[in-house]
Amino acid sequence: MSENFRLDNVGLVNRNKKISFKFNGKNYFGYEGDTLASALIANGVHLVGRSFKYHRPRGFFGAGVDEPYAIVQMNRNNEVDPNVRATEQELFEGLEAKSVNCWPNVDFDIGAINNFLNIFFPAGFYYKTFMWPKSFWYKVYEPIIRKAAGFGAASIKHDKERYEHKYEYCDLLITGSGPSGLASAYAAAQNGAKVILAEDKSRFGGTLLTSDETIGNQSGKEWAEKIISELKSMSNVIVKNRSQVFGYYDHNMLVMSERVSDHLPKTEKYTPKQRLWYIRAKEVIISSGSIERPLVFGNNDTPGVMLSSAAKEYLKVYGVLVGKKPIIFTNNDSGYETAIEFKKNGVDPIVLDTRKDTNSEIIKEAKELNINIKFSYVVVAAKGYKKVNSADIAKISDDKKNISSIENIKCDCICVSGFWTPTIHLASQSGNKSKFSEEIDAFIPSQSKQKETTLGSANGVFTLEETLKTSFEKGNELSKKITNKENKVLVPSVVEKKSSNHDKFWCVPLPEGKNYKRFLDFQNDVSVSDIQLALREGYRSIEHVKRYTTLGMATDQGRTSNLNGLQLVSDIENKVVPQVGHTTFRPPYSPISIGAIVGREIGKHSKPTRKSPMHYWHEKNNAVFVDAGVWLRPRYYKQGNENLFEASKREAKNVRQNVGVCDVTTLGKIDIKGPDSAEFLNRVYTNAWLKLPVGKARYGVMLREDGIVMDDGTTTRISENHYHMTTTTAQAANVLTHLEYYLQLVWPELNVNVVSSTEQWAGAAIAGPKSRNLLQRLFPDLDVSNEGLPFMGYMEGKLFGVNAKIYRISFSGELAYEVNVESDYGNFMWEKIIEIGKEFNIQPYGTEALSTLRIEMGHVAGSELDGRTIPYDNSLEGLVSKKKDFIGKRSLNKKAYIESDRQKIVGVVPLDKKTSIPEGSYIVKDAKAKLPNPKLGHVSASCWSVEYDNPFSLAIIKDGKNMIGQKLFAMSPLKNKVIPVEIVSSHYVDPKGERVRS
Amino acid sequence: MLHIKCPHCGLRSQNEFSYGGDASVKRPELNKEISDQDWDNYVYLRKSPRGKHLELWQHISGCRQWIKVERDTLTHEIFKTLKANEEV
Ligand SMILES: [Zn+2]
């Protein structure tokens, strides 16, 4: 298909590079440098979507981020990207996009019937129409509305694209590369400040690209190019295009999204699709410019009605005519610039100016060009369904109340200019309370809360001369404060036309007997009558009106259309706009993809993976790993076709019969030193620590202040003032913080230091009846007899020349030792243990066997110390000192904690001795009782007892100590199981604890 | 993201710190009689002021020191940061 709205020799696109693309299944072509929007318009395509509520045909309204309609679904390199603005999407070879918000297609949309049934869709229609019957909302109304109303469809596939985060610091962050951005960046850069200049579009220069002012003796565009290339060559400046600063957060932190690869057919290797920049700036200059304001008249949403500034941009940047028979409808001088551009390119426009006969330089120029200008004229209504084909125009009275002499004239586009609205979103996000400027009928920033300065048209300054002057000054002033250097640059002279005042009129009255829809918010289909209705129904606060009518919501965030809505509310309410106020501008300024927010923190990268020094041995020996906090631990070592159950049973059995070795490197380790260490431990743990001799270990439990168990572990006195504490793998970091809290804040008088030594030591637990024989072979010079190294004893020795620490402690309930060596020797130690252990039938065991061993011994772990239990619940009362005070002790007197039927840990065995009890099952008295069946407690951990060869579980149940011997039921609604069980002691194996002492 | 001046390390981003609650709370002394009410107030009850608040932060990915931060809970303005042993 050929283009026919493209002008020769106009615009900045590259005519030497044709690009083919597909829209709604049809093939078109454009040029390098086009956006999807400019290329479609060049091809005469104006119907791009359907509106949100009424499914009215929608075309293009803007030429960039101001676009409320033209949202498309992109298909790029087999990935879907919903909600992309066609006005921002740069064209690339093979681009494929389609319309959203229409079904079955954009030409015939079933939802458009809403347009004719619009009595059902007034303001608040969701709340009113679909509230009855209530049950219909989820089942009937909502799904239909969602299908009919949704924007693009997100992909259900994993996003293969790469997104990055970057952190940056700078002296000045400048948001927008129009005249004010360029001038302030240039001045600041000359003073040696570190500057980041961010431009949302692919081309730098902002309005300089489309205006005909001159700076010095250059055109605005040439001047912009010169400044940019100079800035790019400076090492203290970062210049970024395709980069939108979308959020202004606390303490001058701003976030910018850089669309690194969206303009390419596919993302290149080693580059991300998008990059999110977290920028901490000492000063921020907001040079985000302004957006042209629509004028409101009948059917002002018809394709072909667009902003006059957009029409000018399509013409000057892309060489594309938005129409060949244009009407320019304006209330100020800006519309004339567009009219003159049309005229210069051989197209005859008609200008309708709402003002009474007005004069200014640009109007004079238009007159000299013989442009047809009608003063005191308005567009009453656009005609045409899928595209404007004519307009009803009329004379308007001086008081703007009455229209007369309505006539219909042919046209193919209506370019509207209702003056300019400063883009104050970033300033507003920073906490700057905006103020209303009567002169421009819009809000501008006022008092800064953070270190931000708004310049240029974003600050309501619409002349280039003043913009450049203030921007050079501010750039110089702000950077000088930071760098203490001044290298002042001369402000260039500017030639621009002086403009006349704009007309405050913006909403054309309805002709008698006509009921045209006049839209305020194009994205959300909010019309004048919707706002009127909301106010009639009593909504007053602008925030309420917003939510009731959806004015200024969704991806548009009121950029283009909010102000007209506010003006209407103030007109009806007879208030001035500042009294109405505006709704809160929230980040992001324009939509950001979820991928960019997540960045690289996905899958395996979402947290660090820590591996023990023996990890590669485990891998080589068929270990199947499990996540334990941030660590990877062997769950079991697979032999042949074994499954988890078979392997863990074999490993656990071997510990009970021979000897096993388990990697316990992951246990938290904290080194404690200082003369007050014993006193400190005595306050941290529930049991007594003052009399622990050097060379001995002790088991301890620590509480939070509310009496709940925080963690448990053994601590060994290495020397007089030196202790080695172990914590559970999961709580290691929290325990360190806990200790630091008390040492630094509560008891600073204690002379104690703590430091994590988890990574310094590799640990191997050797457990089983033959463990002593093995230990003796590993340390032939040491006396490791029961007398020489008794239970809870500690020794240092040499393991084939390597310094080792031996702790006689046991988690498995068997005779056991833990050997620690410095991490780098971990693998050496492990291989020696395996090698020498062969003689004793040693087998490595994983966390599953470890669990089995501790469960059948009734040793508590994380599943019992679950943040809800006190020491008594876990039968740890023997460890709670009556004599001394400790952290959390006072809470143990709480009534709920000392009630006689308080929950307690017990053992649970299925009556059939066969059925495993799912963890999390409820224990109940009567399996058939009516729901809700009173719950006695829950099963915390389950295993297959290798000692007795039947299932065994631990449970924490109400009045547990009197329940032993009772026959109850374990119910798991999740697994749909009811299992008759008997309650037994939690110490199922070796209840007297003889083995550990043997 | 807040920018917090650690009295030991200097200005750092919030993600290096973890929050530790009201800094004005004093733990009752060990071995001292205390009513249930006073103990419960210490363990559970915290003020939630709108405005100035003296709070604890730990420079967890830095020097690991607990510090005091005087912050406006409404505007996030930080007025002052102090070492653990310093008083406002
Ligand atoms: Zn620090």
mmCIF file with all atom_site columns, N, CA and C in Angstrom, chain A residues 177-232:
data_model
loop_
_atom_site.group_PDB
_atom_site.id
_atom_site.type_symbol
_atom_site.label_atom_id
_atom_site.label_alt_id
_atom_site.label_comp_id
_atom_site.label_asym_id
_atom_site.label_entity_id
_atom_site.label_seq_id
_atom_site.pdbx_PDB_ins_code
_atom_site.Cartn_x
_atom_site.Cartn_y
_atom_site.Cartn_z
_atom_site.occupancy
_atom_site.B_iso_or_equiv
_atom_site.pdbx_formal_charge
_atom_site.auth_seq_id
_atom_site.auth_comp_id
_atom_site.auth_asym_id
_atom_site.auth_atom_id
_atom_site.pdbx_PDB_model_num
ATOM 1   N N  . SER A 1 177 ? 14.279 18.121 27.347 1.00 0.00 ? 177 SER A N  1
ATOM 2   C CA . SER A 1 177 ? 15.354 18.793 26.607 1.00 0.00 ? 177 SER A CA 1
ATOM 3   C C  . SER A 1 177 ? 14.825 19.861 25.664 1.00 0.00 ? 177 SER A C  1
ATOM 4   N N  . GLY A 1 178 ? 13.746 20.507 26.068 1.00 0.00 ? 178 GLY A N  1
ATOM 5   C CA . GLY A 1 178 ? 13.282 21.667 25.311 1.00 0.00 ? 178 GLY A CA 1
ATOM 6   C C  . GLY A 1 178 ? 14.194 22.847 25.619 1.00 0.00 ? 178 GLY A C  1
ATOM 7   N N  . PRO A 1 179 ? 13.789 24.078 25.244 1.00 0.00 ? 179 PRO A N  1
ATOM 8   C CA . PRO A 1 179 ? 14.665 25.235 25.448 1.00 0.00 ? 179 PRO A CA 1
ATOM 9   C C  . PRO A 1 179 ? 15.123 25.387 26.892 1.00 0.00 ? 179 PRO A C  1
ATOM 10  N N  . SER A 1 180 ? 14.234 25.220 27.866 1.00 0.00 ? 180 SER A N  1
ATOM 11  C CA . SER A 1 180 ? 14.650 25.444 29.254 1.00 0.00 ? 180 SER A CA 1
ATOM 12  C C  . SER A 1 180 ? 15.592 24.347 29.732 1.00 0.00 ? 180 SER A C  1
ATOM 13  N N  . GLY A 1 181 ? 15.339 23.110 29.315 1.00 0.00 ? 181 GLY A N  1
ATOM 14  C CA . GLY A 1 181 ? 16.217 22.007 29.705 1.00 0.00 ? 181 GLY A CA 1
ATOM 15  C C  . GLY A 1 181 ? 17.603 22.164 29.126 1.00 0.00 ? 181 GLY A C  1
ATOM 16  N N  . LEU A 1 182 ? 17.661 22.500 27.848 1.00 0.00 ? 182 LEU A N  1
ATOM 17  C CA . LEU A 1 182 ? 18.960 22.653 27.192 1.00 0.00 ? 182 LEU A CA 1
ATOM 18  C C  . LEU A 1 182 ? 19.759 23.808 27.802 1.00 0.00 ? 182 LEU A C  1
ATOM 19  N N  . ALA A 1 183 ? 19.078 24.927 27.994 1.00 0.00 ? 183 ALA A N  1
ATOM 20  C CA . ALA A 1 183 ? 19.788 26.101 28.503 1.00 0.00 ? 183 ALA A CA 1
ATOM 21  C C  . ALA A 1 183 ? 20.298 25.857 29.918 1.00 0.00 ? 183 ALA A C  1
ATOM 22  N N  . SER A 1 184 ? 19.455 25.287 30.783 1.00 0.00 ? 184 SER A N  1
ATOM 23  C CA . SER A 1 184 ? 19.907 25.093 32.162 1.00 0.00 ? 184 SER A CA 1
ATOM 24  C C  . SER A 1 184 ? 20.986 24.024 32.232 1.00 0.00 ? 184 SER A C  1
ATOM 25  N N  . ALA A 1 185 ? 20.866 22.965 31.411 1.00 0.00 ? 185 ALA A N  1
ATOM 26  C CA . ALA A 1 185 ? 21.887 21.915 31.404 1.00 0.00 ? 185 ALA A CA 1
ATOM 27  C C  . ALA A 1 185 ? 23.218 22.495 30.944 1.00 0.00 ? 185 ALA A C  1
ATOM 28  N N  . TYR A 1 186 ? 23.144 23.320 29.925 1.00 0.00 ? 186 TYR A N  1
ATOM 29  C CA . TYR A 1 186 ? 24.361 23.892 29.363 1.00 0.00 ? 186 TYR A CA 1
ATOM 30  C C  . TYR A 1 186 ? 25.063 24.782 30.396 1.00 0.00 ? 186 TYR A C  1
ATOM 31  N N  . ALA A 1 187 ? 24.276 25.637 31.046 1.00 0.00 ? 187 ALA A N  1
ATOM 32  C CA . ALA A 1 187 ? 24.866 26.537 32.042 1.00 0.00 ? 187 ALA A CA 1
ATOM 33  C C  . ALA A 1 187 ? 25.467 25.750 33.200 1.00 0.00 ? 187 ALA A C  1
ATOM 34  N N  . ALA A 1 188 ? 24.762 24.725 33.649 1.00 0.00 ? 188 ALA A N  1
ATOM 35  C CA . ALA A 1 188 ? 25.253 23.927 34.785 1.00 0.00 ? 188 ALA A CA 1
ATOM 36  C C  . ALA A 1 188 ? 26.497 23.155 34.397 1.00 0.00 ? 188 ALA A C  1
ATOM 37  N N  . ALA A 1 189 ? 26.519 22.632 33.171 1.00 0.00 ? 189 ALA A N  1
ATOM 38  C CA . ALA A 1 189 ? 27.666 21.840 32.721 1.00 0.00 ? 189 ALA A CA 1
ATOM 39  C C  . ALA A 1 189 ? 28.911 22.719 32.652 1.00 0.00 ? 189 ALA A C  1
ATOM 40  N N  . GLN A 1 190 ? 28.729 23.968 32.252 1.00 0.00 ? 190 GLN A N  1
ATOM 41  C CA . GLN A 1 190 ? 29.886 24.874 32.172 1.00 0.00 ? 190 GLN A CA 1
ATOM 42  C C  . GLN A 1 190 ? 30.496 25.121 33.544 1.00 0.00 ? 190 GLN A C  1
ATOM 43  N N  . ASN A 1 191 ? 29.682 25.004 34.588 1.00 0.00 ? 191 ASN A N  1
ATOM 44  C CA . ASN A 1 191 ? 30.199 25.211 35.939 1.00 0.00 ? 191 ASN A CA 1
ATOM 45  C C  . ASN A 1 191 ? 30.762 23.932 36.533 1.00 0.00 ? 191 ASN A C  1
ATOM 46  N N  . GLY A 1 192 ? 30.863 22.903 35.713 1.00 0.00 ? 192 GLY A N  1
ATOM 47  C CA . GLY A 1 192 ? 31.477 21.659 36.187 1.00 0.00 ? 192 GLY A CA 1
ATOM 48  C C  . GLY A 1 192 ? 30.560 20.745 36.973 1.00 0.00 ? 192 GLY A C  1
ATOM 49  N N  . ALA A 1 193 ? 29.259 21.024 36.957 1.00 0.00 ? 193 ALA A N  1
ATOM 50  C CA . ALA A 1 193 ? 28.341 20.173 37.714 1.00 0.00 ? 193 ALA A CA 1
ATOM 51  C C  . ALA A 1 193 ? 28.118 18.862 36.982 1.00 0.00 ? 193 ALA A C  1
ATOM 52  N N  . LYS A 1 194 ? 27.852 17.801 37.766 1.00 0.00 ? 194 LYS A N  1
ATOM 53  C CA . LYS A 1 194 ? 27.498 16.536 37.160 1.00 0.00 ? 194 LYS A CA 1
ATOM 54  C C  . LYS A 1 194 ? 26.009 16.599 36.799 1.00 0.00 ? 194 LYS A C  1
ATOM 55  N N  . VAL A 1 195 ? 25.722 16.538 35.509 1.00 0.00 ? 195 VAL A N  1
ATOM 56  C CA . VAL A 1 195 ? 24.370 16.794 35.012 1.00 0.00 ? 195 VAL A CA 1
ATOM 57  C C  . VAL A 1 195 ? 23.820 15.550 34.319 1.00 0.00 ? 195 VAL A C  1
ATOM 58  N N  . ILE A 1 196 ? 22.551 15.254 34.578 1.00 0.00 ? 196 ILE A N  1
ATOM 59  C CA . ILE A 1 196 ? 21.851 14.260 33.767 1.00 0.00 ? 196 ILE A CA 1
ATOM 60  C C  . ILE A 1 196 ? 20.700 14.982 33.078 1.00 0.00 ? 196 ILE A C  1
ATOM 61  N N  . LEU A 1 197 ? 20.671 14.902 31.762 1.00 0.00 ? 197 LEU A N  1
ATOM 62  C CA . LEU A 1 197 ? 19.605 15.524 30.987 1.00 0.00 ? 197 LEU A CA 1
ATOM 63  C C  . LEU A 1 197 ? 18.771 14.406 30.365 1.00 0.00 ? 197 LEU A C  1
ATOM 64  N N  . ALA A 1 198 ? 17.495 14.351 30.716 1.00 0.00 ? 198 ALA A N  1
ATOM 65  C CA . ALA A 1 198 ? 16.637 13.260 30.260 1.00 0.00 ? 198 ALA A CA 1
ATOM 66  C C  . ALA A 1 198 ? 15.602 13.774 29.280 1.00 0.00 ? 198 ALA A C  1
ATOM 67  N N  . GLU A 1 199 ? 15.481 13.113 28.153 1.00 0.00 ? 199 GLU A N  1
ATOM 68  C CA . GLU A 1 199 ? 14.460 13.463 27.164 1.00 0.00 ? 199 GLU A CA 1
ATOM 69  C C  . GLU A 1 199 ? 13.587 12.238 26.908 1.00 0.00 ? 199 GLU A C  1
ATOM 70  N N  . ASP A 1 200 ? 12.298 12.464 26.993 1.00 0.00 ? 200 ASP A N  1
ATOM 71  C CA . ASP A 1 200 ? 11.326 11.411 26.812 1.00 0.00 ? 200 ASP A CA 1
ATOM 72  C C  . ASP A 1 200 ? 11.294 10.890 25.372 1.00 0.00 ? 200 ASP A C  1
ATOM 73  N N  . LYS A 1 201 ? 11.434 11.786 24.420 1.00 0.00 ? 201 LYS A N  1
ATOM 74  C CA . LYS A 1 201 ? 11.327 11.388 23.010 1.00 0.00 ? 201 LYS A CA 1
ATOM 75  C C  . LYS A 1 201 ? 12.678 10.932 22.467 1.00 0.00 ? 201 LYS A C  1
ATOM 76  N N  . SER A 1 202 ? 12.673 10.466 21.227 1.00 0.00 ? 202 SER A N  1
ATOM 77  C CA . SER A 1 202 ? 13.940 10.026 20.643 1.00 0.00 ? 202 SER A CA 1
ATOM 78  C C  . SER A 1 202 ? 14.768 11.225 20.195 1.00 0.00 ? 202 SER A C  1
ATOM 79  N N  . ARG A 1 203 ? 14.090 12.321 19.846 1.00 0.00 ? 203 ARG A N  1
ATOM 80  C CA . ARG A 1 203 ? 14.795 13.523 19.390 1.00 0.00 ? 203 ARG A CA 1
ATOM 81  C C  . ARG A 1 203 ? 14.874 14.548 20.512 1.00 0.00 ? 203 ARG A C  1
ATOM 82  N N  . PHE A 1 204 ? 16.024 15.178 20.631 1.00 0.00 ? 204 PHE A N  1
ATOM 83  C CA . PHE A 1 204 ? 16.180 16.240 21.624 1.00 0.00 ? 204 PHE A CA 1
ATOM 84  C C  . PHE A 1 204 ? 15.652 17.548 21.038 1.00 0.00 ? 204 PHE A C  1
ATOM 85  N N  . GLY A 1 205 ? 15.272 18.469 21.907 1.00 0.00 ? 205 GLY A N  1
ATOM 86  C CA . GLY A 1 205 ? 14.921 19.803 21.438 1.00 0.00 ? 205 GLY A CA 1
ATOM 87  C C  . GLY A 1 205 ? 13.514 20.260 21.778 1.00 0.00 ? 205 GLY A C  1
ATOM 88  N N  . GLY A 1 206 ? 12.617 19.319 22.078 1.00 0.00 ? 206 GLY A N  1
ATOM 89  C CA . GLY A 1 206 ? 11.246 19.701 22.449 1.00 0.00 ? 206 GLY A CA 1
ATOM 90  C C  . GLY A 1 206 ? 10.605 20.589 21.414 1.00 0.00 ? 206 GLY A C  1
ATOM 91  N N  . THR A 1 207 ? 10.040 21.705 21.867 1.00 0.00 ? 207 THR A N  1
ATOM 92  C CA . THR A 1 207 ? 9.302  22.584 20.954 1.00 0.00 ? 207 THR A CA 1
ATOM 93  C C  . THR A 1 207 ? 10.208 23.265 19.936 1.00 0.00 ? 207 THR A C  1
ATOM 94  N N  . LEU A 1 208 ? 11.525 23.262 20.185 1.00 0.00 ? 208 LEU A N  1
ATOM 95  C CA . LEU A 1 208 ? 12.433 23.901 19.222 1.00 0.00 ? 208 LEU A CA 1
ATOM 96  C C  . LEU A 1 208 ? 12.400 23.197 17.875 1.00 0.00 ? 208 LEU A C  1
ATOM 97  N N  . LEU A 1 209 ? 11.973 21.915 17.893 1.00 0.00 ? 209 LEU A N  1
ATOM 98  C CA . LEU A 1 209 ? 11.924 21.155 16.644 1.00 0.00 ? 209 LEU A CA 1
ATOM 99  C C  . LEU A 1 209 ? 10.798 21.639 15.734 1.00 0.00 ? 209 LEU A C  1
ATOM 100 N N  . THR A 1 210 ? 9.777  22.262 16.319 1.00 0.00 ? 210 THR A N  1
ATOM 101 C CA . THR A 1 210 ? 8.615  22.623 15.510 1.00 0.00 ? 210 THR A CA 1
ATOM 102 C C  . THR A 1 210 ? 8.360  24.122 15.456 1.00 0.00 ? 210 THR A C  1
ATOM 103 N N  . SER A 1 211 ? 9.124  24.896 16.235 1.00 0.00 ? 211 SER A N  1
ATOM 104 C CA . SER A 1 211 ? 8.831  26.326 16.242 1.00 0.00 ? 211 SER A CA 1
ATOM 105 C C  . SER A 1 211 ? 9.659  27.023 15.157 1.00 0.00 ? 211 SER A C  1
ATOM 106 N N  . ASP A 1 212 ? 9.311  28.262 14.847 1.00 0.00 ? 212 ASP A N  1
ATOM 107 C CA . ASP A 1 212 ? 10.109 28.946 13.826 1.00 0.00 ? 212 ASP A CA 1
ATOM 108 C C  . ASP A 1 212 ? 10.854 30.143 14.397 1.00 0.00 ? 212 ASP A C  1
ATOM 109 N N  . GLU A 1 213 ? 11.094 30.093 15.711 1.00 0.00 ? 213 GLU A N  1
ATOM 110 C CA . GLU A 1 213 ? 11.901 31.157 16.311 1.00 0.00 ? 213 GLU A CA 1
ATOM 111 C C  . GLU A 1 213 ? 13.376 30.925 15.966 1.00 0.00 ? 213 GLU A C  1
ATOM 112 N N  . THR A 1 214 ? 14.166 32.005 16.061 1.00 0.00 ? 214 THR A N  1
ATOM 113 C CA . THR A 1 214 ? 15.599 31.832 15.880 1.00 0.00 ? 214 THR A CA 1
ATOM 114 C C  . THR A 1 214 ? 16.335 32.225 17.155 1.00 0.00 ? 214 THR A C  1
ATOM 115 N N  . ILE A 1 215 ? 17.420 31.506 17.395 1.00 0.00 ? 215 ILE A N  1
ATOM 116 C CA . ILE A 1 215 ? 18.270 31.758 18.570 1.00 0.00 ? 215 ILE A CA 1
ATOM 117 C C  . ILE A 1 215 ? 19.644 32.094 18.034 1.00 0.00 ? 215 ILE A C  1
ATOM 118 N N  . GLY A 1 216 ? 20.172 33.249 18.439 1.00 0.00 ? 216 GLY A N  1
ATOM 119 C CA . GLY A 1 216 ? 21.400 33.723 17.829 1.00 0.00 ? 216 GLY A CA 1
ATOM 120 C C  . GLY A 1 216 ? 21.120 33.901 16.343 1.00 0.00 ? 216 GLY A C  1
ATOM 121 N N  . ASN A 1 217 ? 21.945 33.286 15.506 1.00 0.00 ? 217 ASN A N  1
ATOM 122 C CA . ASN A 1 217 ? 21.610 33.365 14.089 1.00 0.00 ? 217 ASN A CA 1
ATOM 123 C C  . ASN A 1 217 ? 21.214 32.001 13.530 1.00 0.00 ? 217 ASN A C  1
ATOM 124 N N  . GLN A 1 218 ? 20.765 31.128 14.444 1.00 0.00 ? 218 GLN A N  1
ATOM 125 C CA . GLN A 1 218 ? 20.407 29.771 14.022 1.00 0.00 ? 218 GLN A CA 1
ATOM 126 C C  . GLN A 1 218 ? 18.915 29.539 14.216 1.00 0.00 ? 218 GLN A C  1
ATOM 127 N N  . SER A 1 219 ? 18.408 28.540 13.532 1.00 0.00 ? 219 SER A N  1
ATOM 128 C CA . SER A 1 219 ? 17.040 28.124 13.827 1.00 0.00 ? 219 SER A CA 1
ATOM 129 C C  . SER A 1 219 ? 17.068 27.416 15.181 1.00 0.00 ? 219 SER A C  1
ATOM 130 N N  . GLY A 1 220 ? 15.907 27.340 15.826 1.00 0.00 ? 220 GLY A N  1
ATOM 131 C CA . GLY A 1 220 ? 15.824 26.678 17.124 1.00 0.00 ? 220 GLY A CA 1
ATOM 132 C C  . GLY A 1 220 ? 16.371 25.269 17.069 1.00 0.00 ? 220 GLY A C  1
ATOM 133 N N  . LYS A 1 221 ? 16.056 24.582 15.984 1.00 0.00 ? 221 LYS A N  1
ATOM 134 C CA . LYS A 1 221 ? 16.473 23.195 15.839 1.00 0.00 ? 221 LYS A CA 1
ATOM 135 C C  . LYS A 1 221 ? 17.996 23.091 15.749 1.00 0.00 ? 221 LYS A C  1
ATOM 136 N N  . GLU A 1 222 ? 18.584 23.977 14.958 1.00 0.00 ? 222 GLU A N  1
ATOM 137 C CA . GLU A 1 222 ? 20.054 23.953 14.818 1.00 0.00 ? 222 GLU A CA 1
ATOM 138 C C  . GLU A 1 222 ? 20.733 24.263 16.155 1.00 0.00 ? 222 GLU A C  1
ATOM 139 N N  . TRP A 1 223 ? 20.170 25.235 16.862 1.00 0.00 ? 223 TRP A N  1
ATOM 140 C CA . TRP A 1 223 ? 20.730 25.603 18.163 1.00 0.00 ? 223 TRP A CA 1
ATOM 141 C C  . TRP A 1 223 ? 20.665 24.400 19.116 1.00 0.00 ? 223 TRP A C  1
ATOM 142 N N  . ALA A 1 224 ? 19.529 23.726 19.119 1.00 0.00 ? 224 ALA A N  1
ATOM 143 C CA . ALA A 1 224 ? 19.362 22.551 19.989 1.00 0.00 ? 224 ALA A CA 1
ATOM 144 C C  . ALA A 1 224 ? 20.390 21.484 19.650 1.00 0.00 ? 224 ALA A C  1
ATOM 145 N N  . GLU A 1 225 ? 20.593 21.264 18.359 1.00 0.00 ? 225 GLU A N  1
ATOM 146 C CA . GLU A 1 225 ? 21.555 20.246 17.936 1.00 0.00 ? 225 GLU A CA 1
ATOM 147 C C  . GLU A 1 225 ? 22.963 20.586 18.401 1.00 0.00 ? 225 GLU A C  1
ATOM 148 N N  . LYS A 1 226 ? 23.305 21.866 18.300 1.00 0.00 ? 226 LYS A N  1
ATOM 149 C CA . LYS A 1 226 ? 24.648 22.300 18.695 1.00 0.00 ? 226 LYS A CA 1
ATOM 150 C C  . LYS A 1 226 ? 24.845 22.090 20.207 1.00 0.00 ? 226 LYS A C  1
ATOM 151 N N  . ILE A 1 227 ? 23.838 22.513 20.996 1.00 0.00 ? 227 ILE A N  1
ATOM 152 C CA . ILE A 1 227 ? 23.948 22.376 22.460 1.00 0.00 ? 227 ILE A CA 1
ATOM 153 C C  . ILE A 1 227 ? 24.061 20.899 22.840 1.00 0.00 ? 227 ILE A C  1
ATOM 154 N N  . ILE A 1 228 ? 23.207 20.073 22.231 1.00 0.00 ? 228 ILE A N  1
ATOM 155 C CA . ILE A 1 228 ? 23.213 18.645 22.579 1.00 0.00 ? 228 ILE A CA 1
ATOM 156 C C  . ILE A 1 228 ? 24.561 18.025 22.252 1.00 0.00 ? 228 ILE A C  1
ATOM 157 N N  . SER A 1 229 ? 25.115 18.343 21.082 1.00 0.00 ? 229 SER A N  1
ATOM 158 C CA . SER A 1 229 ? 26.368 17.677 20.742 1.00 0.00 ? 229 SER A CA 1
ATOM 159 C C  . SER A 1 229 ? 27.488 18.156 21.653 1.00 0.00 ? 229 SER A C  1
ATOM 160 N N  . GLU A 1 230 ? 27.413 19.401 22.104 1.00 0.00 ? 230 GLU A N  1
ATOM 161 C CA . GLU A 1 230 ? 28.427 19.873 23.053 1.00 0.00 ? 230 GLU A CA 1
ATOM 162 C C  . GLU A 1 230 ? 28.274 19.173 24.406 1.00 0.00 ? 230 GLU A C  1
ATOM 163 N N  . LEU A 1 231 ? 27.011 19.052 24.851 1.00 0.00 ? 231 LEU A N  1
ATOM 164 C CA . LEU A 1 231 ? 26.777 18.385 26.135 1.00 0.00 ? 231 LEU A CA 1
ATOM 165 C C  . LEU A 1 231 ? 27.250 16.939 26.086 1.00 0.00 ? 231 LEU A C  1
ATOM 166 N N  . LYS A 1 232 ? 26.987 16.293 24.953 1.00 0.00 ? 232 LYS A N  1
ATOM 167 C CA . LYS A 1 232 ? 27.370 14.884 24.819 1.00 0.00 ? 232 LYS A CA 1
ATOM 168 C C  . LYS A 1 232 ? 28.880 14.702 24.911 1.00 0.00 ? 232 LYS A C  1
#
